[in-house]
Coordinates of C-alpha atoms in Angstrom, one line a residue:
Chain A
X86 CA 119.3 75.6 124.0
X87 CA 115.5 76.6 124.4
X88 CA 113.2 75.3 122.2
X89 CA 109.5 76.8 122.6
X90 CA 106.3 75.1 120.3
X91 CA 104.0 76.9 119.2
X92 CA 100.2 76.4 119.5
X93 CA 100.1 74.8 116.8
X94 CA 102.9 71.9 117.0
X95 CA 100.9 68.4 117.4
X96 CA 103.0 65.8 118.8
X97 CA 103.4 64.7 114.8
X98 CA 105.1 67.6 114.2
X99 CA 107.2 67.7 117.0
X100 CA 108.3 64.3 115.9
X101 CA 109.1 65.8 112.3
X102 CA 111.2 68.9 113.8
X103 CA 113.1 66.1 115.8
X104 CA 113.8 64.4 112.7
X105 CA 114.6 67.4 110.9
X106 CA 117.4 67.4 113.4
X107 CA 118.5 63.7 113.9
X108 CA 118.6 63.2 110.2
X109 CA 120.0 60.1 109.2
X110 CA 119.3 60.5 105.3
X111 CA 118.7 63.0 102.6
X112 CA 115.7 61.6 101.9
X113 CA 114.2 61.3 105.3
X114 CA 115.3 64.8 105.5
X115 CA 113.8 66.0 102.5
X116 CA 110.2 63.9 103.2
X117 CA 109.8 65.7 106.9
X118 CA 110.1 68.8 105.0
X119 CA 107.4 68.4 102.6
X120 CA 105.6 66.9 105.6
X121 CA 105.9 70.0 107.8
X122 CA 104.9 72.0 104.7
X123 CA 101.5 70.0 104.3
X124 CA 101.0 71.2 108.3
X125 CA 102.3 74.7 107.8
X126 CA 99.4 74.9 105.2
X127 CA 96.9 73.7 107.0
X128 CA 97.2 76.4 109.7
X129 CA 98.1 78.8 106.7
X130 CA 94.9 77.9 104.9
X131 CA 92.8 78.9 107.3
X132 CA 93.7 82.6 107.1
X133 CA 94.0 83.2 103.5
X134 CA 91.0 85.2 102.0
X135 CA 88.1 82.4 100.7
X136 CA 88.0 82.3 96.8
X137 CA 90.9 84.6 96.1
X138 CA 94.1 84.3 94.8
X139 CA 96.9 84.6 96.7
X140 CA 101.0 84.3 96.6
X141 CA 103.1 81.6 97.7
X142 CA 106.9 82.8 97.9
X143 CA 109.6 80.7 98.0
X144 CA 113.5 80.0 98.0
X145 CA 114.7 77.7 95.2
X146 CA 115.6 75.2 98.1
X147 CA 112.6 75.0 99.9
X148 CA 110.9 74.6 96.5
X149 CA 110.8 71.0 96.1
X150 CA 110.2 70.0 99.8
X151 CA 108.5 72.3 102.4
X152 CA 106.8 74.8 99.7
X153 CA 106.1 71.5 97.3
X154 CA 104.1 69.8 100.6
X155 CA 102.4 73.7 101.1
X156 CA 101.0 73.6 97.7
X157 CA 100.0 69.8 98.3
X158 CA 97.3 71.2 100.4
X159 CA 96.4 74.4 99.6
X160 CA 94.6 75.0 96.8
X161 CA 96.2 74.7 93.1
X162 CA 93.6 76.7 91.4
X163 CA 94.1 79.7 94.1
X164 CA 98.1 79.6 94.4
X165 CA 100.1 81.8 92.3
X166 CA 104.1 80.7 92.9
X167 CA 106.9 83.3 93.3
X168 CA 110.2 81.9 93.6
X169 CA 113.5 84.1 94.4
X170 CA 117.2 83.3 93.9
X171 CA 119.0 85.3 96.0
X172 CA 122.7 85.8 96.3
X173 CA 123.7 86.3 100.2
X174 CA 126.8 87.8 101.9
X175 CA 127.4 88.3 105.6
X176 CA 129.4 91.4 106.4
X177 CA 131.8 91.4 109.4
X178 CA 130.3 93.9 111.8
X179 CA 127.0 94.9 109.5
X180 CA 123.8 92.9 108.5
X181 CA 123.5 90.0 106.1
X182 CA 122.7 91.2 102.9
X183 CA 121.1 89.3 100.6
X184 CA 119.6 90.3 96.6
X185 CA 117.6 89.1 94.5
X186 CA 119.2 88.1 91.1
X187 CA 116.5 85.9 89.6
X188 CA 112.8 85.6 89.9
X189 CA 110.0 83.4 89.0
X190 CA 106.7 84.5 88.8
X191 CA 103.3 82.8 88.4
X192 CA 102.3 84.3 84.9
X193 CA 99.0 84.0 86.3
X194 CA 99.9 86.4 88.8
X195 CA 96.8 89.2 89.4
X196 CA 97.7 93.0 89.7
X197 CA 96.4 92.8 92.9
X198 CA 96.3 90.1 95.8
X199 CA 95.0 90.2 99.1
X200 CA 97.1 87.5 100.8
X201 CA 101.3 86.4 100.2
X202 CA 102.2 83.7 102.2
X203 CA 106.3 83.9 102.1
X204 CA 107.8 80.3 102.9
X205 CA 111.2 79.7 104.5
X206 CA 111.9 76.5 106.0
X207 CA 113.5 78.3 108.9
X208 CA 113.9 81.8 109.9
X209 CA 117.2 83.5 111.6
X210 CA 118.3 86.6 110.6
X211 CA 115.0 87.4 108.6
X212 CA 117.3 88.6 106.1
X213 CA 115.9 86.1 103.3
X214 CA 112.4 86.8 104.1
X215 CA 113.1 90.7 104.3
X216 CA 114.8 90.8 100.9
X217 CA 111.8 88.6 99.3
X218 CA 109.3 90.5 100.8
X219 CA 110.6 93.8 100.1
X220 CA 110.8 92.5 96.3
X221 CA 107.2 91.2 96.0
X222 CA 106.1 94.6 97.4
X223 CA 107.5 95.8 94.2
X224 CA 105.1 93.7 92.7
X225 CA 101.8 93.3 94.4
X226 CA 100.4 95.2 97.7
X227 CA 98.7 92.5 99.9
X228 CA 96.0 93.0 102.6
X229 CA 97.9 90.1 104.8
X230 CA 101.3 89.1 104.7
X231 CA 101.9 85.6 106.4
X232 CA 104.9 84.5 107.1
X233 CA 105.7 81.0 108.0
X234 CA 108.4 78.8 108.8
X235 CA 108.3 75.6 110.4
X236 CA 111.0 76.8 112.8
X237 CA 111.9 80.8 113.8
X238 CA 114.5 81.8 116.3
X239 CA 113.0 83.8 118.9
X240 CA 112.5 87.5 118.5
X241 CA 113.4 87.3 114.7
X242 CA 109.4 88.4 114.3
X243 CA 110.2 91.3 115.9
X244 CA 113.7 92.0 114.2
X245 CA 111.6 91.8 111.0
X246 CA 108.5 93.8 112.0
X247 CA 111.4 96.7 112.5
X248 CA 113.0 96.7 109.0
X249 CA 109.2 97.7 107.7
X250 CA 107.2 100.7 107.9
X251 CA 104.2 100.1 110.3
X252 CA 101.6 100.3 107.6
X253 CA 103.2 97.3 106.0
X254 CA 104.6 95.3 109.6
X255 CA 101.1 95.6 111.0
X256 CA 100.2 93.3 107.9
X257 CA 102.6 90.4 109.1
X258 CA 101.2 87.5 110.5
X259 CA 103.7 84.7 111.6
X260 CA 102.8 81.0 111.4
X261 CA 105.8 78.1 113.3
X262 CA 106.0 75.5 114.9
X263 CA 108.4 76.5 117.2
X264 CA 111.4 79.0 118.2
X265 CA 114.7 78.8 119.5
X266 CA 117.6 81.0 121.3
X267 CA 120.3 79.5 120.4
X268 CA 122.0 80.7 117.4
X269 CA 125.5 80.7 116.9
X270 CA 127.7 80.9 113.7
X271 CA 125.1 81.9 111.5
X272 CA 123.2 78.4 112.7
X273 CA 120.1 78.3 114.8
X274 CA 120.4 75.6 117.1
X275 CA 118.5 72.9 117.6
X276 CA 116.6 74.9 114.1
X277 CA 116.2 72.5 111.4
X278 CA 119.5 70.4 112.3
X279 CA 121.6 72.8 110.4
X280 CA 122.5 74.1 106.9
X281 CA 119.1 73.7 105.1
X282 CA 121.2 73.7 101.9
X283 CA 123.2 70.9 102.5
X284 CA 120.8 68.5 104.6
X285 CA 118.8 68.4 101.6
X286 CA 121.6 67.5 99.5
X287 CA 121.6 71.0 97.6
X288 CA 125.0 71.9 98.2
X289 CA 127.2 72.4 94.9
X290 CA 123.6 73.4 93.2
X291 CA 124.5 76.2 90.5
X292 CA 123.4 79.4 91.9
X293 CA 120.4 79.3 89.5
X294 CA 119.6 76.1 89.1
X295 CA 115.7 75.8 88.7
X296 CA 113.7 73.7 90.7
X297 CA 111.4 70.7 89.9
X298 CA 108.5 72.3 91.1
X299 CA 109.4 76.2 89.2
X300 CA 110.0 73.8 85.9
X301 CA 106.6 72.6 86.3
X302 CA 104.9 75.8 87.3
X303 CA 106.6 76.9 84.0
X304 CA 105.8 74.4 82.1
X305 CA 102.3 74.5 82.7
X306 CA 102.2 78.0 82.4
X307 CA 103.9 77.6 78.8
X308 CA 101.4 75.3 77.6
X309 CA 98.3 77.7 79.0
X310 CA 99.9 80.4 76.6
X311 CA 100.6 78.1 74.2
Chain B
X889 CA 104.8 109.1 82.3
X890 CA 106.8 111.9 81.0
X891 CA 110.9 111.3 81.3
X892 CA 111.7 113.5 84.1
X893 CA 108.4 112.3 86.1
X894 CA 110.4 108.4 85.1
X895 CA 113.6 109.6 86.0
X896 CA 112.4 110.2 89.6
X897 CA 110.6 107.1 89.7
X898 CA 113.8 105.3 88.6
X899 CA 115.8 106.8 90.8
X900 CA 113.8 105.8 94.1
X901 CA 116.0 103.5 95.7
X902 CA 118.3 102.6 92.8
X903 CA 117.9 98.7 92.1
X904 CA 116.0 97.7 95.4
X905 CA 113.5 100.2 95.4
X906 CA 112.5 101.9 98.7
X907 CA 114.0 105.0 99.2
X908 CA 113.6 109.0 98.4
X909 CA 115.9 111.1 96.8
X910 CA 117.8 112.5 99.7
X911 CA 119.1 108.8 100.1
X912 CA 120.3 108.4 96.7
X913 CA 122.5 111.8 97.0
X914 CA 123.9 110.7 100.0
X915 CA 124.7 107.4 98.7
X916 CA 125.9 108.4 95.4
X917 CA 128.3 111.2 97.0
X918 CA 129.3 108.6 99.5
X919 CA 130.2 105.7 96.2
X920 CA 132.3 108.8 94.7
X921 CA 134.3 109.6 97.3
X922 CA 134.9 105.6 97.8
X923 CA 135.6 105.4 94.4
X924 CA 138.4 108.0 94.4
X925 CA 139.5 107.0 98.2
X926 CA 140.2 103.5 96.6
X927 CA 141.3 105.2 93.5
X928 CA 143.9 107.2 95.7
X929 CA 145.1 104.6 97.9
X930 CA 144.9 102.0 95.3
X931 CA 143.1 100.0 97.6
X932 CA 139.9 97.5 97.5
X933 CA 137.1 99.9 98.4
X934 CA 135.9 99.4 101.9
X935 CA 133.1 100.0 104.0
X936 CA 134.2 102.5 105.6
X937 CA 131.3 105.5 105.3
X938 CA 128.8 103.1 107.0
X939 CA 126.8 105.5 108.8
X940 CA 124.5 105.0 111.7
X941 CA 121.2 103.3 111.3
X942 CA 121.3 102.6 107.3
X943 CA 122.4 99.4 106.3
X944 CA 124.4 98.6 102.9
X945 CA 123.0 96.7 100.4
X946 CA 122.3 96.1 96.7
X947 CA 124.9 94.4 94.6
X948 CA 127.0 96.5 91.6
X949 CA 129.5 94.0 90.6
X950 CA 131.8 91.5 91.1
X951 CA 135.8 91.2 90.9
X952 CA 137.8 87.8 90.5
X953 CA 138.2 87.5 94.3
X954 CA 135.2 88.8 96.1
X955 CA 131.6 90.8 95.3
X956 CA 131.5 94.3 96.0
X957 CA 128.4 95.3 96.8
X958 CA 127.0 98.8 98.4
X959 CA 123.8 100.4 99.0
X960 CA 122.7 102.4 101.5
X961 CA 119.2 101.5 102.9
X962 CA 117.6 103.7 105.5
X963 CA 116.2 102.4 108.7
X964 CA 112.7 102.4 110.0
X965 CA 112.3 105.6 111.9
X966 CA 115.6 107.5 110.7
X967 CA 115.4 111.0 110.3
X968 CA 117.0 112.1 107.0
X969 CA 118.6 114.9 108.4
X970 CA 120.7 112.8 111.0
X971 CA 122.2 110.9 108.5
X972 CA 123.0 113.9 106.4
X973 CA 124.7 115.3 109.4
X974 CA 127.0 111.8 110.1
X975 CA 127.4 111.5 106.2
X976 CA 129.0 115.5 106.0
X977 CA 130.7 114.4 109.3
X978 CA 132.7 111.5 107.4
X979 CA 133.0 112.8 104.3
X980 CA 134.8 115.8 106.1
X981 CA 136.9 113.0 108.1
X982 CA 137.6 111.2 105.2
X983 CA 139.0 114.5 102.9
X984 CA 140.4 115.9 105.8
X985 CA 142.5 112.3 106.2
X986 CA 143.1 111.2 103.2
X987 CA 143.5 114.0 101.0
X988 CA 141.0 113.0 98.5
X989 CA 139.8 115.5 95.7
X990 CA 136.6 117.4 95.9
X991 CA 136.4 119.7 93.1
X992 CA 134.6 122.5 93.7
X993 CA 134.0 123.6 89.4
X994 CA 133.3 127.2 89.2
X995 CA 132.4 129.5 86.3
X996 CA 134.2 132.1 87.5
X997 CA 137.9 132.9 89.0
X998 CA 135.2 135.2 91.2
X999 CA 133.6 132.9 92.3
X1000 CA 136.4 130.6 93.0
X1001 CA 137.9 132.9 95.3
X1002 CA 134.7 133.9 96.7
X1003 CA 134.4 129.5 97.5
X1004 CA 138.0 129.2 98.2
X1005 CA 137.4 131.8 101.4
X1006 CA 133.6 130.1 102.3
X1007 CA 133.8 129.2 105.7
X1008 CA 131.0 126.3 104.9
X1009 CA 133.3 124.7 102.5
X1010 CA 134.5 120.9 102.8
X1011 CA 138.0 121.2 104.0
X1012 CA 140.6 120.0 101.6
X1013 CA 138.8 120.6 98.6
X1014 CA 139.9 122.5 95.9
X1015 CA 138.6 125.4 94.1
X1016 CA 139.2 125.2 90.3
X1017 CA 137.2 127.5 87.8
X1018 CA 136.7 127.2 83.6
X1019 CA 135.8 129.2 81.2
X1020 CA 131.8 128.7 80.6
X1021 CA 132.1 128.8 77.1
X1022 CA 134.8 125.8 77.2
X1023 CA 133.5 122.0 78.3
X1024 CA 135.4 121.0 81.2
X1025 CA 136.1 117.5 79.2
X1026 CA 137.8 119.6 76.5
X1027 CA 140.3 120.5 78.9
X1028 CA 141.1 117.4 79.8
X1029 CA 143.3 117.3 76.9
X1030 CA 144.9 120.3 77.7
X1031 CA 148.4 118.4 79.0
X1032 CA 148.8 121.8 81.1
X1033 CA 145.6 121.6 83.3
X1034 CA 145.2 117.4 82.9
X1035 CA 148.8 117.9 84.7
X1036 CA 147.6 120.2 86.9
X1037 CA 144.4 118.3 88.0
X1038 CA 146.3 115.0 88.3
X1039 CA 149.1 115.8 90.8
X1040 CA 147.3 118.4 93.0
X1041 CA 143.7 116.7 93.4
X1042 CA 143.5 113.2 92.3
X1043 CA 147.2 111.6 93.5
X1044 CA 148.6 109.0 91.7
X1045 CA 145.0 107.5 90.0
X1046 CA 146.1 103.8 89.0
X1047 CA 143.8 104.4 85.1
X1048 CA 142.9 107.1 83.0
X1049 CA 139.5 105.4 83.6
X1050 CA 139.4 106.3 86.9
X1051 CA 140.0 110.0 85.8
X1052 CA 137.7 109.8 82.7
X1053 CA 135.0 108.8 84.8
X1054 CA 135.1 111.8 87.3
X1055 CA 136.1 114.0 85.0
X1056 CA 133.1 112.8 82.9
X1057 CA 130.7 113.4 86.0
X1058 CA 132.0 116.9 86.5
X1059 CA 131.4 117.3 83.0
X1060 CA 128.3 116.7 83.0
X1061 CA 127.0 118.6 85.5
X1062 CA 128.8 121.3 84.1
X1063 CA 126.1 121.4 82.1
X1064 CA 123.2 120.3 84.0
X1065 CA 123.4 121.8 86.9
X1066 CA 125.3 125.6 86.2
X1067 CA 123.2 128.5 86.9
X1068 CA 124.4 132.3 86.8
X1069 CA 126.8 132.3 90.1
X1070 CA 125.9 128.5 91.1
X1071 CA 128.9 126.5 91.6
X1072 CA 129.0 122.6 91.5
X1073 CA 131.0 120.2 94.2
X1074 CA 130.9 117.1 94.1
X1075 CA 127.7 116.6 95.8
X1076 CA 125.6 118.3 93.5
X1077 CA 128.3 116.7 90.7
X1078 CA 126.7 113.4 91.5
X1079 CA 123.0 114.5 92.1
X1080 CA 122.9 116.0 88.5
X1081 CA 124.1 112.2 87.0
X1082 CA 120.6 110.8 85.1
X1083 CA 121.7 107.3 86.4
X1084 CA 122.8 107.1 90.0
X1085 CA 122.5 102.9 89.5
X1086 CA 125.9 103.5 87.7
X1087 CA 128.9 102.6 89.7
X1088 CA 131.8 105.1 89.2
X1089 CA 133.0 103.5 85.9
X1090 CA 133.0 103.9 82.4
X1091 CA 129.9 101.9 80.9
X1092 CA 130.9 98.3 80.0
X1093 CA 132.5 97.8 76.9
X1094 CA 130.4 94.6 75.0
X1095 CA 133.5 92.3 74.1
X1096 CA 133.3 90.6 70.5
X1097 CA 132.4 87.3 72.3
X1098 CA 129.4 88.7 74.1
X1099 CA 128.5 90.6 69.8
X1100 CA 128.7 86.9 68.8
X1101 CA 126.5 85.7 71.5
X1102 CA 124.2 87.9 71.5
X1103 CA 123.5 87.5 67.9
X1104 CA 123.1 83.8 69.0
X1105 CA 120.5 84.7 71.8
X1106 CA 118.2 86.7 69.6
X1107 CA 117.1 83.6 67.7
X1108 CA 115.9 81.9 70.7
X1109 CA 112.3 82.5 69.7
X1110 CA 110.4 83.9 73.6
X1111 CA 114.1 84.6 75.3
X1112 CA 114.5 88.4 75.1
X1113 CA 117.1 90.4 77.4
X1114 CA 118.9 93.6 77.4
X1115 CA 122.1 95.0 78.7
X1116 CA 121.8 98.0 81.2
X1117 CA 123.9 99.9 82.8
X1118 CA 126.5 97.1 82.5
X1119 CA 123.7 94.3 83.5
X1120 CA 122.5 91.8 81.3
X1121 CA 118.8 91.4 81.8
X1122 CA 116.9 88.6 80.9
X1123 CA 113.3 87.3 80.7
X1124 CA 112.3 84.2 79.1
X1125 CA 108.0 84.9 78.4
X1126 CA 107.2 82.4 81.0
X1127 CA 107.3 84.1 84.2
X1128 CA 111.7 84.1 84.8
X1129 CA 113.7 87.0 85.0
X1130 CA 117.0 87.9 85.9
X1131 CA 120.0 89.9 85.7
X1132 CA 123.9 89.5 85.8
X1133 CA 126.2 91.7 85.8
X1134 CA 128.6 91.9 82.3
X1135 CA 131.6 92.4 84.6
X1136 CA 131.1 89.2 86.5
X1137 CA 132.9 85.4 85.8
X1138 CA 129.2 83.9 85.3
X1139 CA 128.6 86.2 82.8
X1140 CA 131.5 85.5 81.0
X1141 CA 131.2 82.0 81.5
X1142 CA 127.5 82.4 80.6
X1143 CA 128.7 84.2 77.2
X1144 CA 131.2 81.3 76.4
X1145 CA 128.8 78.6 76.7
X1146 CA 126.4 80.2 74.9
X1147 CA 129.3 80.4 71.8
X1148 CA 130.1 76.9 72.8
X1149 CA 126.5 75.1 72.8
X1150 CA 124.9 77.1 70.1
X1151 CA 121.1 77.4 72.1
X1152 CA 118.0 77.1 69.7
X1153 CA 115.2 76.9 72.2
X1154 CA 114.6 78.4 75.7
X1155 CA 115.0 75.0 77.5
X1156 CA 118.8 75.0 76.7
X1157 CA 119.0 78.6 77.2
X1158 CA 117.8 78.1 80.1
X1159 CA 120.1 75.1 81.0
X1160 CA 123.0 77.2 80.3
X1161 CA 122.0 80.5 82.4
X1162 CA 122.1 77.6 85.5
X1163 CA 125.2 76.8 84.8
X1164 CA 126.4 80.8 84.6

C-alpha cells in the first residue's frame, strides 16, 4: 500500500486522513470529514472565478460532513448546492454503473456558471463523479470543472479524463490530498478507512433519505419564494 | 421546437443523455432481441450483447429479486461503425444460435421471396408478407396466422404480453416506416418506435391503489409529478426531483403509504418518498 500526498496536504491534514482511517468513533469520523472539507475549500477557493456563482455537487452522504465543512468556507452568497442520489450496481466483468434517481438543485441555480466544484469524499472508480458530472452537464456548461476529493486512488484522474470528450476533460481540474494503489474489493486501501457509508454511520439510510444540509438549502430556498 | 425536431432531441441518449441516433438503434435492436431471447428461453435477460468499448448503463426497472438495468453508452473515441459491425456480428450469432424470430414484414409475397433469397439477409429470420390494406395487429386475431406466427418464429413465449408487445412494434412500423417496395425487419421495426426509452413491454397499467393515491397527491399544494413511460416523476417546487419506476417495490410501497398516511403538505410527502 502506497500512499502519495499531494502538494497540498499540511501535516494537519495528514493527521485528519490518518484518522479518517484509525477511526475510533462515528463522530470523530464524521468531524475529520467536515474538517478536510474546510481544507479542500480552501485550495478550491482559490480557483473558482471572483464574484461568480458557481456549483457545489455533492452525494447525499458527503452532504452533512465533507461538503457541509466546504461550504463552511466558501462563500454562501456564491454557492449554489446540487445534490445527487444515485442508485449503484457493480457488474461482474463490466463497469460500475451508477444513475441518478433523485436530484436537488439550488433554485438559485443560474442558466449559466463558470465554475462546478463536484465533491466526493473519496474517489475510486470515478464512477460516482462520472455519473454526477455527466448529469449536471445536462444542466449547466461550466468553464472549469474541479474535482476534489480529500483522497483519489491513483490514475482514477486519468480513468475519468477518458470517459469525456476532450473539450469537456480538458476542463477538469483535480484537487486531493493524497492517492493510493491499493484497491481491492471495491475498497481503496488505506482511502478513507473504508466504506464511507458506514463509517459515518449512514448504513440502513433509506435510499432517499434527505440530508440536513439539502433540508436547509430547501428550506431557505422555500422561504425566499415564499 | 416543432415535435419531430423534440422527438430527436428526446431520443439523444434515452434517459442519460449523450448519445446520437445511431446509438439508440443499435441499443434498441439489441433490447428486442434480449427481450425475445429471454422471452424464448424463458430466461432472466442477460448481458450478453455487450459489445466492445460501450458500456451498459441507465436503469429501466426493477423485479422482486434484482434490477435490470441496460443502456448502451459509447466510448470516448469509438467509431460508430465498429460497433455496428460487432453489434450485426452478435445479433447474427445470437439468431443463428438461438433461433430467435426476426421478422422480416413485407408488403408483398414479391417481395418476400425477393428477401427470403437476399444474400444480405440475417440468417434465421423469417420472411412473412401482409396484405397492405390489412393492419398487421388485425391479424393477430386471425387464430390461423397468430398459430402460424407463434410456433414457427416466436417458440413457446411464456405471455401474450410478450407477443402483444412485438407484434405491437411491428405494427407500428407497418405504418411508419412502409414505402412502395421497402420492407421492415426488426431493425428498422424498432427505429420507427416514437419512444425508444420504452422497454419491450406493454405500458404500465396504473393499479386502483396508485388512482386513489394519486388523487391523494394532487392536493399536496407545490408537489406536482407525472407518470411516463411507466416512471413516476416527481418535483416538489423547491429545487427536488426524481423519478421511480411504477413497476418497482418502492413504488408500491411509496403508493401504500401514501393511502396509509393521507399527506397534506410537502414535508410529509416528502417523508414518505424517503421511506419508498
Amino acid at each position: 500500500m502506497t500512499r502519495t500526498y499531494s502538494q497540498h496536504s499540511t501535516p494537519q491534514i495528514r493527521e485528519l486522513l490518518g484518522r479518517l482511517v484509525d477511526h475510533s468513533s462515528v463522530s470523530s469520523y464524521r468531524n475529520a470529514m467536515r474538517e478536510l472539507g474546510g481544507h479542500l475549500a480552501s485550495v478550491v477557493e482559490t480557483m473558482l472565478p471572483a464574484r461568480k456563482p458557481f456549483a457545489v455537487v455533492t452525494t447525499p452522504e458527503d452532504a452533512d460532513y465533507l461538503t457541509h465543512g466546504m461550504l463552511q468556507v466558501l462563500p454562501r452568497e456564491r454557492s449554489r448546492l446540487v445534490c445527487y442520489w444515485t442508485e449503484r450496481q457493480r457488474l461482474e466483468g463490466h463497469a460500475d454503473v451508477a444513475t441518478v434517481i433523485q436530484s436537488f438543485v439550488d433554485p438559485a441555480m443560474p442558466s449559466a456558471l463558470e465554475a462546478v466544484v463536484i465533491v466526493k469524499s473519496v474517489i475510486a472508480t470515478g464512477c460516482i463523479v462520472r455519473t454526477h458530472l455527466e448529469q449536471f452537464l445536462t444542466e449547466a456548461k461550466p468553464k472549469r470543472i474541479v474535482i476534489a476529493a480529500p483522497v483519489m486512488r491513483r490514475g482514477a484522474d486519468r480513468t475519468l479524463r477518458a470517459e469525456f470528450e476532450k473539450n469537456i476533460s480538458d476542463r477538469f481540474e483535480f484537487v486531493s490530498f493524497a492517492t493510493d494503489d491499493h484497491y481491492e474489493a471495491g475498497i481503496l486501501k488505506p482511502g478513507v478507512g473504508g466504506q464511507v457509508e458506514s463509517l459515518l454511520g449512514l448504513k440502513g439510510k433509506p435510499e432517499r433519505f434527505a440530508p440536513a444540509l439539502i433540508a436547509e438549502w430547501r428550506s431557505a430556498g422555500e422561504r425566499v419564494e415564499a | 421546437m416543432g415535435t419531430r425536431a423534440a422527438n430527436r432531441k428526446q431520443h439523444l441518449g434515452g434517459l442519460a443523455n449523450f448519445h446520437g441516433s445511431t446509438f439508440e438503434h443499435l441499443f434498441a435492436v439489441w433490447r428486442v432481441v434480449r427481450a425475445v431471447t429471454a422471452a424464448c428461453d424463458g430466461l432472466e435477460l442477460e448481458l450478453s450483447l455487450q459489445l466492445p468499448n460501450c458500456r451498459v448503463d441507465d436503469w429501466v426497472e426493477d423485479g422482486p429479486r434484482r434490477r435490470d438495468h441496460f443502456q448502451l453508452r459509447r466510448r470516448r473515441k469509438t467509431n460508430w461503425s465498429t460497433v455496428a459491425k460487432a453489434f450485426e456480428w452478435q445479433l447474427a450469432q445470437r439468431v443463428a444460435s438461438k433461433s430467435v424470430g426476426v421478422i422480416l414484414v413485407v408488403q408483398s409475397a414479391v417481395e418476400a421471396r425477393r428477401l427470403a433469397h437476399s444474400p444480405g439477409r440475417v440468417r434465421g429470420a423469417r420472411v412473412d408478407w401482409f396484405p397492405s390494406a390489412t393492419r398487421p395487429r388485425e391479424l393477430l386475431g386471425e387464430p390461423r396466422i397468430r398459430a402460424d406466427l407463434v410456433a414457427s418464429c416466436i417458440k413457446e413465449l411464456p405471455t401474450r404480453s410478450d407477443i402483444e408487445a412485438i407484434w405491437a412494434a411491428i405494427d407500428f412500423a407497418w405504418w411508419n416506416a412502409r414505402q412502395p417496395g421497402a420492407f421492415v425487419d426488426v431493425q428498422r421495426v424498432i427505429a420507427a418506435l416514437q419512444d425508444q426509452n420504452l422497454p419491450l413491454r406493454f405500458p404500465w397499467q396504473p393499479t386502483a391503489e396508485w388512482e386513489q393515491a394519486e388523487k391523494l397527491l394532487r392536493r399536496v399544494r407545490g408537489f406536482s409529478f407525472s407518470v411516463r413511460d411507466g416512471h413516476f416523476l416527481y418535483r416538489d417546487g423547491a429545487g427536488t426531483s426524481g423519478r421511480l419506476s411504477c413497476r418497482t417495490t418502492s413504488f408500491r410501497k411509496f403508493v401504500r403509504l401514501v393511502l396509509k398516511q393521507r399527506p397534506s403538505d410537502l414535508n410529509a410527502t416528502r417523508s414518505i418518498l424517503e421511506r419508498a
